[in-house]
XYZ file of C-alpha atoms in Angstrom:
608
model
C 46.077 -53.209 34.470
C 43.050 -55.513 34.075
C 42.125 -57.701 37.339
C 41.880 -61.473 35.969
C 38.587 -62.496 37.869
C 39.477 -64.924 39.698
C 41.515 -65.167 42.954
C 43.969 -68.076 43.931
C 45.286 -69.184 47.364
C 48.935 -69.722 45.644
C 51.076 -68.141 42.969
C 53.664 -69.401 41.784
C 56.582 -67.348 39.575
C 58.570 -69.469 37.210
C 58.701 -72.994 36.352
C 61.548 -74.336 36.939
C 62.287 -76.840 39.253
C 61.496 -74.555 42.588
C 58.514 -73.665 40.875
C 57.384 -76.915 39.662
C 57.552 -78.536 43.432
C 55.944 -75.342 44.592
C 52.835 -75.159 42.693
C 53.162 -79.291 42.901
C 52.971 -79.261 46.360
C 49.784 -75.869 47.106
C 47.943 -77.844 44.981
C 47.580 -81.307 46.282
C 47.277 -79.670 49.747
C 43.705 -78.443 47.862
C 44.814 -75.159 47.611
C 43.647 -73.302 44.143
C 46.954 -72.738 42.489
C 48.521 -70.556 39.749
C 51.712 -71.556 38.003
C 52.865 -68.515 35.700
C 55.880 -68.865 33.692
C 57.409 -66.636 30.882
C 57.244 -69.749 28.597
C 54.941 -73.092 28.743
C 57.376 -74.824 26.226
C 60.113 -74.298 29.066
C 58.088 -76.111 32.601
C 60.614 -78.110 34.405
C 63.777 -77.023 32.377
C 67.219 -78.849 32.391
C 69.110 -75.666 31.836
C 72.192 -77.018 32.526
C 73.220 -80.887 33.352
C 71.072 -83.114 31.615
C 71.257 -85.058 35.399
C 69.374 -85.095 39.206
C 70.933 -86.611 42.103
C 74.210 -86.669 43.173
C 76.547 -86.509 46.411
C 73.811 -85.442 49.149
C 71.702 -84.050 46.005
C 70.328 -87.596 45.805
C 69.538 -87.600 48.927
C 67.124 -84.475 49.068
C 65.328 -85.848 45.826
C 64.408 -89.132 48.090
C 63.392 -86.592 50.522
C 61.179 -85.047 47.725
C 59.726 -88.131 46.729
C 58.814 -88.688 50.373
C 57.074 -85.217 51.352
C 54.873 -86.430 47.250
C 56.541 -84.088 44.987
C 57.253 -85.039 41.569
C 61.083 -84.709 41.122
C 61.956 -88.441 41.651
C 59.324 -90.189 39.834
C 59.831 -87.826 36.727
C 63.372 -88.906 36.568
C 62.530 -92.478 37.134
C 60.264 -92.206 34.083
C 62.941 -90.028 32.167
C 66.428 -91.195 32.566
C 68.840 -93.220 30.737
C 71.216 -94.122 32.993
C 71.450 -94.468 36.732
C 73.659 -94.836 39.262
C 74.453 -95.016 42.752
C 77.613 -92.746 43.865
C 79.824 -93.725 46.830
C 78.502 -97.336 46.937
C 81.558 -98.779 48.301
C 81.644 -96.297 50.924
C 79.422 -95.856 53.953
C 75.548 -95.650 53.933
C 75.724 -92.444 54.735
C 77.732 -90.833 51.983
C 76.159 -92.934 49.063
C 73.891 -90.997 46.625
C 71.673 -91.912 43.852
C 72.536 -90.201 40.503
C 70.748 -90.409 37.303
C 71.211 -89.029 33.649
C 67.907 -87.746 32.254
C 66.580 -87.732 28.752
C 66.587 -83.242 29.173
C 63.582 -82.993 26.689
C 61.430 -86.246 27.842
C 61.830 -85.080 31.729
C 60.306 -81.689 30.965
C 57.874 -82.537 28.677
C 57.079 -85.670 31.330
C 57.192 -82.646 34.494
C 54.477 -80.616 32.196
C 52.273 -83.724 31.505
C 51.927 -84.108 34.945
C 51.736 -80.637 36.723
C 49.034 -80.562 33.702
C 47.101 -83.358 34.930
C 47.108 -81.970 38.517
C 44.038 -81.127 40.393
C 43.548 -77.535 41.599
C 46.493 -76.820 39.317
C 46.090 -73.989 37.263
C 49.671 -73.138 34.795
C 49.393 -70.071 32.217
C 52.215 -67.909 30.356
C 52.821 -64.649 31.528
C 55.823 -62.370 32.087
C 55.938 -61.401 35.972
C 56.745 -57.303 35.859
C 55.413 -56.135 39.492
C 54.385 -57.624 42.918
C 51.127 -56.089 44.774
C 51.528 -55.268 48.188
C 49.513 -53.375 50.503
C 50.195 -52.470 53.902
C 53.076 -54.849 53.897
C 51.095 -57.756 52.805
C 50.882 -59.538 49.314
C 48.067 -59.344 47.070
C 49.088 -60.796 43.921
C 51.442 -60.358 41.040
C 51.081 -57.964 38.050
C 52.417 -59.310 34.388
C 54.096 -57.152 31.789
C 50.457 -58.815 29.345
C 48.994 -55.984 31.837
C 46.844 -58.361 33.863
C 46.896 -58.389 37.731
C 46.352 -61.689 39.501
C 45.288 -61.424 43.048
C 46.252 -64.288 45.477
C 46.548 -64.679 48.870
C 50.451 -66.066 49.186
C 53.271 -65.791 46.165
C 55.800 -67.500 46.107
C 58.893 -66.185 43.496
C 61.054 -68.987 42.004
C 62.906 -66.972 39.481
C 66.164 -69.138 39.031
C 68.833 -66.626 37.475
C 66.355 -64.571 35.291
C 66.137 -61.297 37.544
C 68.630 -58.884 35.352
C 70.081 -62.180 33.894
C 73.558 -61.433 31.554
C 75.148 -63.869 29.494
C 79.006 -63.598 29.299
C 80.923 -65.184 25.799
C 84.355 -63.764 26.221
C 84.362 -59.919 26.284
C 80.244 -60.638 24.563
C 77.544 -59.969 27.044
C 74.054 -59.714 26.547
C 70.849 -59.863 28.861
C 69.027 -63.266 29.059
C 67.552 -65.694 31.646
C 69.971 -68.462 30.276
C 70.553 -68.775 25.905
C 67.305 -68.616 24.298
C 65.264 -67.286 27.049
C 64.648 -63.654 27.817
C 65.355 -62.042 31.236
C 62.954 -60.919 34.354
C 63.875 -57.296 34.240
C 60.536 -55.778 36.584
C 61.309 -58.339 39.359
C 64.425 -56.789 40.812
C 63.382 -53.188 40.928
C 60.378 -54.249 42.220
C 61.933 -56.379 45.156
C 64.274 -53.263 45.857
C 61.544 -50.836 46.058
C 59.938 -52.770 48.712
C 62.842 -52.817 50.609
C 64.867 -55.916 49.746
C 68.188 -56.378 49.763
C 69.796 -57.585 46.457
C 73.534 -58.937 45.010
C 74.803 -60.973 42.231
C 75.937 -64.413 41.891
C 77.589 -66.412 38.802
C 77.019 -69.815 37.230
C 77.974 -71.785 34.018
C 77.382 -73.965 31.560
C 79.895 -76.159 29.362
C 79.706 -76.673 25.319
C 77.507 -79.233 23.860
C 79.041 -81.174 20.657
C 77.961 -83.549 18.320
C 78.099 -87.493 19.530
C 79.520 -88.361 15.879
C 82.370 -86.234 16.592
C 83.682 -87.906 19.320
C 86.169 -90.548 19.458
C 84.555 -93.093 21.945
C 88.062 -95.587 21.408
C 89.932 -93.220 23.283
C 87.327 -92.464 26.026
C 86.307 -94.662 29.668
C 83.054 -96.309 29.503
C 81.000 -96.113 32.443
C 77.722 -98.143 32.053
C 74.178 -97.966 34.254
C 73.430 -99.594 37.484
C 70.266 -100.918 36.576
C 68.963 -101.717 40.452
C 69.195 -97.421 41.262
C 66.111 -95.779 41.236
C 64.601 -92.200 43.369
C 60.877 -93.106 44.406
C 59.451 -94.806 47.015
C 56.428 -96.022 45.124
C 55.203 -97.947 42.004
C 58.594 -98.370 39.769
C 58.393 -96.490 36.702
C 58.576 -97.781 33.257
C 62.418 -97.423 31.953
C 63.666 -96.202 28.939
C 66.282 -97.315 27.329
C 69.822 -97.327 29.667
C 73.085 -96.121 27.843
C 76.301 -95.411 28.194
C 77.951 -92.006 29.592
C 82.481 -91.845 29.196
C 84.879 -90.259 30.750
C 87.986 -88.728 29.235
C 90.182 -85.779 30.179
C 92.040 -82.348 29.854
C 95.821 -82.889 28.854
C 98.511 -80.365 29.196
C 97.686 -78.605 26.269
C 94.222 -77.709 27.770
C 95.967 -75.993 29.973
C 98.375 -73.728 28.362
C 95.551 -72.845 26.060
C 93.416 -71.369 29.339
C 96.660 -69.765 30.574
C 97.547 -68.142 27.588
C 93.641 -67.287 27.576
C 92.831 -65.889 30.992
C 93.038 -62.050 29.862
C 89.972 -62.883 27.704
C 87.929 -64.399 30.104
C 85.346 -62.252 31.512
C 86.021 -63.629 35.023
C 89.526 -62.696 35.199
C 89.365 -59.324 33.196
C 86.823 -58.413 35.671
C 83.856 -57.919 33.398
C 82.109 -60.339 35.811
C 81.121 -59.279 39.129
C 79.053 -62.147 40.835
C 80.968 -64.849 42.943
C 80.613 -68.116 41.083
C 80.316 -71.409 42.811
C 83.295 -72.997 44.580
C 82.474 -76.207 44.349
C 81.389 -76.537 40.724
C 84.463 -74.306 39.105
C 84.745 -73.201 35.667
C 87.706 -74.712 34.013
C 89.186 -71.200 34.019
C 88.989 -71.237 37.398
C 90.271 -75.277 38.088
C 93.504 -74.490 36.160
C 94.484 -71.309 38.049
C 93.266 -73.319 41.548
C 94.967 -76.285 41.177
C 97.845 -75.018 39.349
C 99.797 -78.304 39.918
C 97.282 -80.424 37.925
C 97.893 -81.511 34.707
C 94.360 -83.011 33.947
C 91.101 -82.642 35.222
C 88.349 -85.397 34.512
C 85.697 -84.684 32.069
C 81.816 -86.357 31.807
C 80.801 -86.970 28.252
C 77.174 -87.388 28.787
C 74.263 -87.580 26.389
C 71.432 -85.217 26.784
C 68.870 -87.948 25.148
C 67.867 -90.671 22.752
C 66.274 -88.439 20.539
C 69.342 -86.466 20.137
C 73.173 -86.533 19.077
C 73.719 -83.389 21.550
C 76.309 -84.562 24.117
C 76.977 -82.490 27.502
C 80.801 -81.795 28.287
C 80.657 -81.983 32.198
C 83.599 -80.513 33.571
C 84.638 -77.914 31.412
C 81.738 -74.738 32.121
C 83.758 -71.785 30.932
C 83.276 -68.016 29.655
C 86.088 -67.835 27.624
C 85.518 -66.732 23.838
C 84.183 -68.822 21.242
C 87.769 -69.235 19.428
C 89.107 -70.381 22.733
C 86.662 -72.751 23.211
C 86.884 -74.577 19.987
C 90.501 -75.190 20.555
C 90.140 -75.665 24.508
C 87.585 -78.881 23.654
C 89.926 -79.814 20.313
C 92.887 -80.488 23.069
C 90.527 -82.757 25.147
C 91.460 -86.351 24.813
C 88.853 -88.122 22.404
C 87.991 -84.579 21.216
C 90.147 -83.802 19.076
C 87.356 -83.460 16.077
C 84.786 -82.170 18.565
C 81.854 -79.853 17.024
C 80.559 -77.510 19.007
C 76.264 -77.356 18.775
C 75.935 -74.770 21.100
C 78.607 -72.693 23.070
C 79.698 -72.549 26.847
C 78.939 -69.024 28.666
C 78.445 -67.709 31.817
C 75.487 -65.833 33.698
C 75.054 -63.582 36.144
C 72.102 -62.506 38.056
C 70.571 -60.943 41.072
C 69.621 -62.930 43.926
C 68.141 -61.859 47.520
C 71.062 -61.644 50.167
C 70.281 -63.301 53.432
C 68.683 -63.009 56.778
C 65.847 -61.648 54.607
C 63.856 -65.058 54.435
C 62.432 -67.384 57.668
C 62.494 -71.138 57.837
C 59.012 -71.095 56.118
C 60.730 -69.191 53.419
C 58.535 -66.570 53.430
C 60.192 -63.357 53.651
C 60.673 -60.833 56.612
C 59.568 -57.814 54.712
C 56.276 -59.044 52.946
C 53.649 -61.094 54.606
C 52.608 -64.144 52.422
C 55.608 -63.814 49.478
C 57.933 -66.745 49.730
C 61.028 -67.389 47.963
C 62.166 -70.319 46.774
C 65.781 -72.174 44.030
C 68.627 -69.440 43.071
C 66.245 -66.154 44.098
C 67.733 -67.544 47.573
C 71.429 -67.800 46.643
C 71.698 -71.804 45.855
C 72.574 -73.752 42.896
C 71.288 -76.629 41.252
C 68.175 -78.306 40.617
C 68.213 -80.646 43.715
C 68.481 -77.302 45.971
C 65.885 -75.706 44.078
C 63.239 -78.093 44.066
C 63.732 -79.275 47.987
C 63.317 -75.314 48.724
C 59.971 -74.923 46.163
C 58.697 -77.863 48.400
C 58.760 -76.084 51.593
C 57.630 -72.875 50.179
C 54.825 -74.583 48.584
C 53.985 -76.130 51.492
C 54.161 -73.477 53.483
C 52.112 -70.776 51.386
C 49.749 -73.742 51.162
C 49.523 -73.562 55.092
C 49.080 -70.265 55.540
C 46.622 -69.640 52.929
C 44.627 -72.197 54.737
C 45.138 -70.976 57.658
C 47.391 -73.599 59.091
C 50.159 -73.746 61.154
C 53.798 -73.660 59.359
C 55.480 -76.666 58.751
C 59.620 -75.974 59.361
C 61.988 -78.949 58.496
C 64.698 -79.505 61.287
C 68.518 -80.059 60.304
C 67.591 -83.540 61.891
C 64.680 -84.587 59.640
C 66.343 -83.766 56.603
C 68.804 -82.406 54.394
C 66.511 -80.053 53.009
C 66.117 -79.009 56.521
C 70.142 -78.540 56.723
C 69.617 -76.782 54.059
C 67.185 -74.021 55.159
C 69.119 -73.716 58.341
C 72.035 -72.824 56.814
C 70.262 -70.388 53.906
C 68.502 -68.432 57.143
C 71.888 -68.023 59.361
C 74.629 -67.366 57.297
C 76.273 -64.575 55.166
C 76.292 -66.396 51.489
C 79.469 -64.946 49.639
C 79.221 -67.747 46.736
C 75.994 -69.887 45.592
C 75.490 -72.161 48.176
C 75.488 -76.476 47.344
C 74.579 -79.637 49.265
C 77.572 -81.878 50.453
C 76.948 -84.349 52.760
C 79.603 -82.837 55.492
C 76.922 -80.252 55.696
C 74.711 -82.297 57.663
C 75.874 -83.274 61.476
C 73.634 -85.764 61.850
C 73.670 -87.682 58.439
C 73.948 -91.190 59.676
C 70.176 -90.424 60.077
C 69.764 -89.000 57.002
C 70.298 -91.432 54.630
C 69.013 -91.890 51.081
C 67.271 -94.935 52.040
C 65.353 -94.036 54.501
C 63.933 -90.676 53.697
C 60.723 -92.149 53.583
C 60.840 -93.800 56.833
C 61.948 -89.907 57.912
C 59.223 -87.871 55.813
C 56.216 -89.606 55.031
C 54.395 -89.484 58.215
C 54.770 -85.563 57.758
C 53.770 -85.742 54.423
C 50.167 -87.712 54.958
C 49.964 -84.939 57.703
C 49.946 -82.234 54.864
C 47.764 -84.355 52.820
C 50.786 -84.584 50.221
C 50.435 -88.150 50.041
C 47.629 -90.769 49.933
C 46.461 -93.286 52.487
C 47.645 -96.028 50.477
C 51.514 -94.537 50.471
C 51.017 -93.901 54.449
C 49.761 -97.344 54.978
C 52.835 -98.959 53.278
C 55.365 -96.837 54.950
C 53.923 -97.912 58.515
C 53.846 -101.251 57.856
C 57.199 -101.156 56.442
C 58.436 -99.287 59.392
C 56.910 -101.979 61.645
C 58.683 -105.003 59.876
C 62.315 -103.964 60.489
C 61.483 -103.049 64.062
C 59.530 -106.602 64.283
C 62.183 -108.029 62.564
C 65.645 -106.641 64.131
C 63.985 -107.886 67.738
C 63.603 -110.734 66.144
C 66.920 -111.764 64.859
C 68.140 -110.538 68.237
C 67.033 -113.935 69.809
C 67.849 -116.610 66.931
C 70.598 -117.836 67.666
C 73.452 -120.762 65.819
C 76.657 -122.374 67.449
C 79.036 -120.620 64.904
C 82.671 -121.616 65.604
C 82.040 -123.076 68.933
C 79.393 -120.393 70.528
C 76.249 -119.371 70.198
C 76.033 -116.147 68.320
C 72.379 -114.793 67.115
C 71.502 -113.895 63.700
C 71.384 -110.111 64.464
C 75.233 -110.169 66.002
C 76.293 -111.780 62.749
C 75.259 -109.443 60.273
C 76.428 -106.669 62.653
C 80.070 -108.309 62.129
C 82.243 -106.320 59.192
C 82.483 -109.273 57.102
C 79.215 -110.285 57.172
C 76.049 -108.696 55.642
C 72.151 -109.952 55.072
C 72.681 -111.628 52.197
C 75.854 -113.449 53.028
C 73.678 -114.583 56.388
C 70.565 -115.402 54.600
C 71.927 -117.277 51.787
C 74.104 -119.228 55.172
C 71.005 -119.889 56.865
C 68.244 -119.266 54.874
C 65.520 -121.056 57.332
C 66.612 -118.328 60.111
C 66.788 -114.686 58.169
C 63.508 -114.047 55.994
C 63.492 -112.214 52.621
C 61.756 -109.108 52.855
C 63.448 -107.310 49.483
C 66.332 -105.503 49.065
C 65.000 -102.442 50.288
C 63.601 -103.804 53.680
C 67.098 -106.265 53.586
C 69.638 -103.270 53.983
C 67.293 -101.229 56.597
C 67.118 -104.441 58.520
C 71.468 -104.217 57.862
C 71.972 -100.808 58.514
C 70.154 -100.561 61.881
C 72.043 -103.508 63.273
C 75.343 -102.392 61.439
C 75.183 -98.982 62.702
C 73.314 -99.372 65.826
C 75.607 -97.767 68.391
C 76.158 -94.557 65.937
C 73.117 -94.315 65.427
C 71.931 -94.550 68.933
C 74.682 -91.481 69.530
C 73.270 -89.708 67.034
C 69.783 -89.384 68.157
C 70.978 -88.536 71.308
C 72.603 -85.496 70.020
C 69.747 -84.464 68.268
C 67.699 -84.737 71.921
C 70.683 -82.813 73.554
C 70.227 -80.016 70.942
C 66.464 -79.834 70.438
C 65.983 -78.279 73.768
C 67.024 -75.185 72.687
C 64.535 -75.643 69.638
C 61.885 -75.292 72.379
C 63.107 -71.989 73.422
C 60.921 -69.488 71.380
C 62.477 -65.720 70.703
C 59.763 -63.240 70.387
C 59.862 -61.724 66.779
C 59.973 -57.682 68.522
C 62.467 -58.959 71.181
C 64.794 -56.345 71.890
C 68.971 -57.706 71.439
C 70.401 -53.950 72.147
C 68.947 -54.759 76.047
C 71.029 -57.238 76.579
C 73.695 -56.305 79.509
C 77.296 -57.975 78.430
C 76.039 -59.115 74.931
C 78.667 -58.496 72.672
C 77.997 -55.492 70.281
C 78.841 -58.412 67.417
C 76.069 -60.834 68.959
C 73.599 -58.064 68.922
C 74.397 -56.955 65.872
C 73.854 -60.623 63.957
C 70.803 -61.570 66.220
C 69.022 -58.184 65.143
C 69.945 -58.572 61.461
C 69.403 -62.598 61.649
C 66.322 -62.695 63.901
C 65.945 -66.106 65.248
C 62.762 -67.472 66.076
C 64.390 -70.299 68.795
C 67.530 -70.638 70.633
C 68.628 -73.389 68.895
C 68.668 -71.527 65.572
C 70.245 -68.823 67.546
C 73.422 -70.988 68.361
C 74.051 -71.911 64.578
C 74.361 -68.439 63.665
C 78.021 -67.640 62.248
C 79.886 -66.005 64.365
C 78.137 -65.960 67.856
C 79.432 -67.932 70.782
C 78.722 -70.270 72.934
C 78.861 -67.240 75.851
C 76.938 -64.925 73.890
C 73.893 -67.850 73.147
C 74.449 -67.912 77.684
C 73.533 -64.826 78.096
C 70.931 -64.702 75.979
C 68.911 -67.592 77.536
C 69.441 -66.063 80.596
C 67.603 -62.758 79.398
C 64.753 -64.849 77.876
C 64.384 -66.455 81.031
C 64.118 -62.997 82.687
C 61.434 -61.617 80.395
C 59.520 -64.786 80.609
C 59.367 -64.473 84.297
C-alpha cells in the first residue's frame, strides 16, 4: 500500500451528513483535514426525505447553526418550502421544518465544504483502519493508498455490509445506486468491536404528472421560517407539498401481502425504526386504522420526481404498484424509482464516550447511523461533536462534551453512551427533561459562546449574539417598571404580556410609546422569558440540583466488582457502560437510585 505523503490532523470517512459537519467543523478549528468519500458526485446526500428539521430535529439543526456548521444555512439556500411544526402549541415543542431542493442542497453542501479552508475532500473507497498499539494512524483505501492522520473519525451511514431488500430480491448496496463498505466491518471486528444490524426504508418516488392534485390537501409555505442565525439566505422559489391518504383498500392489499414482505417472512434481521414504520408495519400496528396520512412532496424544481412520505415499504415491486394505485389521488401513479429496505451493521453501545471517540481505539471517533441513529438531523449534530472533538485532541486540547442541558444534541449523546439500543434511535422532544431551555429559538443564545470558544465562529457572529443577549436582559428589567392604569390598577408592561391573552405584539401595537420594536426574533425572546418565567426559573434549578453529580469524576480503571452491597446488575452495567461522572452514572438504564448511593460513597472512600 503506497503512503500518500502527506499527514492530516483529521480524517474523515464518508460524506454524508455526519461527515460533512465533521470535516466542516476540524477544519475551521485550523486543523488540516481529509474528507474521503466513495463518491464526490454523492457529498451531502438526501438519501431519503428530500427534508431537514422536524419535531426536535429542527431544533438540533438551530443548534448546528449555532456551534458554525453548515446544515442550516445550506437548507436556507436550498429549500422550497418551509415551515414551522407545532406553532400553535408551546415554545417548547415547536420545530422548524423545511423541504429541500435534494440535488441543489448537495451540490450547494459540496460548493461550500469545497471552498473551505484547511479542507481537503478526495474519492476513495475506505477498506482498512491503521492502528498501532491501540492507537489510530490513519485509514487504508481499497485504491491501495494509506493516509496517515492523527484522529479518524468513521461516518459510514448504512454502507458497512449494506443489503437492499425488494420483496424476496436482495442485493448488497450502501442505498440504490451506491455500492457498499464491505472492509469496514471486518476491520472494526478484528479490532475488537462489537457489531449488529439495524433496518431503514425508503418510500416510491412517482411522476408529479401522474398525480391527481384535485383530490389531494394543499399545504402551502410559511414564508417567515428559516434555520440560521445569521445573514438570511437568498430563497428559491416556495411551492406547494399535499397531503392525501391510504383507504381501505391499501390495506387489504398489505394484508393479503405480508407473506412477501421480507420483514415478516423473516428474510430481514435488523430492528427497523419504531417511530418512522414501514407501512407494512403501520397496518399490522394499528390494526384498527383504516387510513394513514401520506406527504406528497416534491424532491425539486428541476424535477417531476415526487417523494411518497408515509408509505417506506419492502414489499415486491407488483405490490407496490397496486399498494400506491389504491392511494387516494394515486390512482394513475408511476412509479420512477421503487421503495426497498436496507440493512446494515452498526456499532452496539457502551463502545463510544461523550467525545465520541471510541473505548477501544485512541483517536477514531464515530459519528450518524455507524452509532445506531437515524436521520440526517441525528447524524449531522453527532459529526459536529466528533469533529470537534478529533479537532481538540489533535491539537492537543481539552474535549468539549455537550450536557443534556445545553442541548439536544447533548440529550442525544447521553442517551447513545448509556443505553442498550434495540431499534435506531430518533429525536423527540419528550427526550429532553429540560426542554423549556432548549428551545429552537434560542440555540444560539445556548451555543454560540461555546462555539467562538472553539473558534467555530467569527468575532462578528460572537459580537451579535452578546449584544443580543444583553438587550432582552436590558429590556425584560425594563418593562418590569413601566407601568399603565389598565382597568383600574396599575399593571407594568412586563405583567401584561406575561397574561395568556396577551402577547408583544398585541401590547406594543396597545401602547406603542412604552414596548420598543426590537424584531421578531428579539420580540418573542423578550415574550418567552416573561411568559415562561417561573418554569423556566424551575428548570434551571433542576439542572443545578443535578450537575453536582456532573462534578463527581469516576476514574477510567476504577474497579465496580469492589464495591461491598453493589448489586451484581449495577456492577455489571457500570463495568460494561463506564461512566466518566456520577451524573452520567445515574442515567444509566437500569441502575438505581441505591446503587448510584453506594457508589458515591465508595468514590468518596478512595478519594480520601
Amino acid at each position: 500500500m503506497w503512503n500518500y505523503p502527506e499527514i492530516f490532523d483529521v480524517i474523515v470517512i464518508g460524506a454524508g451528513h455526519a461527515g460533512c459537519e465533521a470535516a466542516h467543523a476540524a477544519a475551521r478549528m485550523g486543523c488540516k483535514t481529509l474528507l474521503l468519500t466513495m463518491n464526490l458526485d454523492t457529498i451531502g446526500k438526501m438519501s431519503c426525505n428530500p427534508s431537514i428539521g422536524g419535531t426536535a430535529k429542527g431544533h438540533m439543526v438551530r443548534e448546528i447553526d449555532a456551534l458554525g456548521g453548515l446544515m442550516g444555512k445550506v437548507a436556507d439556500r436550498r429549500s422550497i418550502q418551509f415551515r414551522m411544526l407545532n406553532a400553535s402549541k408551546g415554545p417548547a415543542v415547536r420545530s422548524p421544518r423545511s423541504q429541500a431542493d435534494k440535488a441543489a442542497y448537495a451540490l450547494e453542501m459540496k460548493l461550500r465544504l469545497e471552498k473551505t479552508p484547511y479542507l481537503h475532500i478526495k474519492q476513495g473507497t475506505t477498506e482498512s483502519l491503521l492502528v498501532e498499539g491501540g492507537q489510530i494512524m490513519g485509514v487504508g483505501t481499497q485504491e491501495g493508498i494509506a493516509y496517515r492522520a492523527k484522529t479518524v473519525v468513521l461516518s459510514s451511514g448504512t454502507f458497512m455490509k449494506g443489503l437492499i431488500h425488494i420483496g424476496m430480491t436482495n442485493f448488497s448496496g450502501g442505498r440504490a445506486g451506491d455500492k457498499a463498505a464491505t472492509g469496514l466491518s471486518p476491520c472494526l471486528e478484528s479490532l475488537g468491536f462489537r457489531l449488529g444490524r439495524l433496518k431503514t426504508g425508503t418510500p416510491p418516488r412517482i411522476h408529479r404528472r401522474s398525480i391527481d392534485f384535485s383530490k389531494c390537501e394543499e399545504q402551502l409555505s410559511d414564508e417567515w421560517v428559516s434555520f440560521s442565525y445569521d445573514e438570511p439566505e437568498p430563497r428559491m422559489q416556495q411551492i406547494a407539498c399535499h397531503i392525501t391518504y391510504t383507504t381501505p383498500e391499501t390495506k387489504q392489499i398489505i394484508e393479503a401481502n405480508l407473506h412477501r414482505s421480507p420483514l415478516y417472512a423473516g428474510v430481514i434481521q435488523g430492528v427497523g425504526p419504531r417511530y418512522c414504520p414501514s407501512i407494512e408495519d403501520k397496518v399490522v400496528r394499528f390494526a384498527d386504522k383504516d387510513r394513514h396520512q401520506i406527504f406528497l412532496e416534491p424532491e425539486g424544481l428541476m424535477t417531476e420526481e415526487v417523494y411518497v412520505n408515509g408509505i417506506s415499504t419492502s414489499l415486491p415491486f407488483d405490490v407496490q404498484l397496486d399498494l400506491i394505485h389504491s392511494v387516494t389521488g394515486l390512482e394513475n401513479a408511476e412509479i420512477l424509482r421503487s421503495a426497498y429496505a436496507i440493512e446494515y451493521d452498526y456499532v452496539k453501545s457502551d463502545q463510544i464516550s461523550p467525545t465520541l471517540e471510541t473505548k477501544l481505539v485512541e483517536g477514531l471517533f464515530l459519528s450518524g447511523q455507524v452509532n445506531g441513529t437515524t436521520g440526517y438531523e441525528e447524524a449531522a449534530g453527532q459529526g459536529m461533536i466528533a469533529g470537534i472533538n478529533a479537532a481538540c485532541k489533535a491539537l492537543g486540547k481539552s474535549p468539549f462534551i455537550m450536557r443534556r442541558s445545553d442541548s439536544y444534541i447533548g440529550v442525544m449523546i447521553d442517551d447513545l453512551i448509556r443505553f442498550d439500543l434495540t431499534e435506531p434511535y430518533r429525536m423527540f422532544t419528550s427526550r429532553a427533561e429540560h426542554r423549556l431551555l432548549l428551545r429552537q429559538d434560542n440555540a444560539d443564545l445556548r451555543l454560540r459562546p461555546m462555539a467562538y470558544e472553539l473558534g467555530l465562529i467569527t468575532r462578528a457572529q460572537y459580537d451579535r449574539v452578546i449584544e443580543k443577549q444583553k438587550t432582552i436582559e436590558t429590556e425584560i428589567v425594563r418593562l418590569a417598571t413601566v407601568y399603565k392604569t389598565i382597568e383600574g390598577k396599575g399593571i407594568s408592561m412586563a405583567q401584561l404580556i406575561s397574561r395568556p391573552d396577551w402577547d408583544y405584539e398585541k401590547a406594543r401595537a396597545a401602547y406603542p410609546a412604552l414596548i420598543a420594536d426590537f424584531g421578531s426574533d428579539l420580540n418573542t425572546q423578550i415574550e418567552l422569558e416573561l411568559k415562561y418565567a417561573g418554569y423556566i426559573q424551575r428548570q434551571h434549578k433542576e439542572v443545578a440540583k443535578l450537575e453536582h453529580l456532573d462534578v463527581i469524576r469516576i476514574p477510567k480503571e476504577f474497579d465496580y466488582s469492589s464495591i461491598v452491597g453493589l448489586r451484581a446488575e449495577a456492577k455489571q452495567k457500570l463495568g460494561r457502560f463506564t461512566p466518566e461522572n456520577l451524573g452520567s452514572a445515574s442515567r444509566i438504564s437500569g441502575l438505581s437510585p441505591s446503587d448510584i448511593s453506594i457508589l458515591m460513597v465508595a468514590l468518596e472512600k478512595r478519594n480520601r
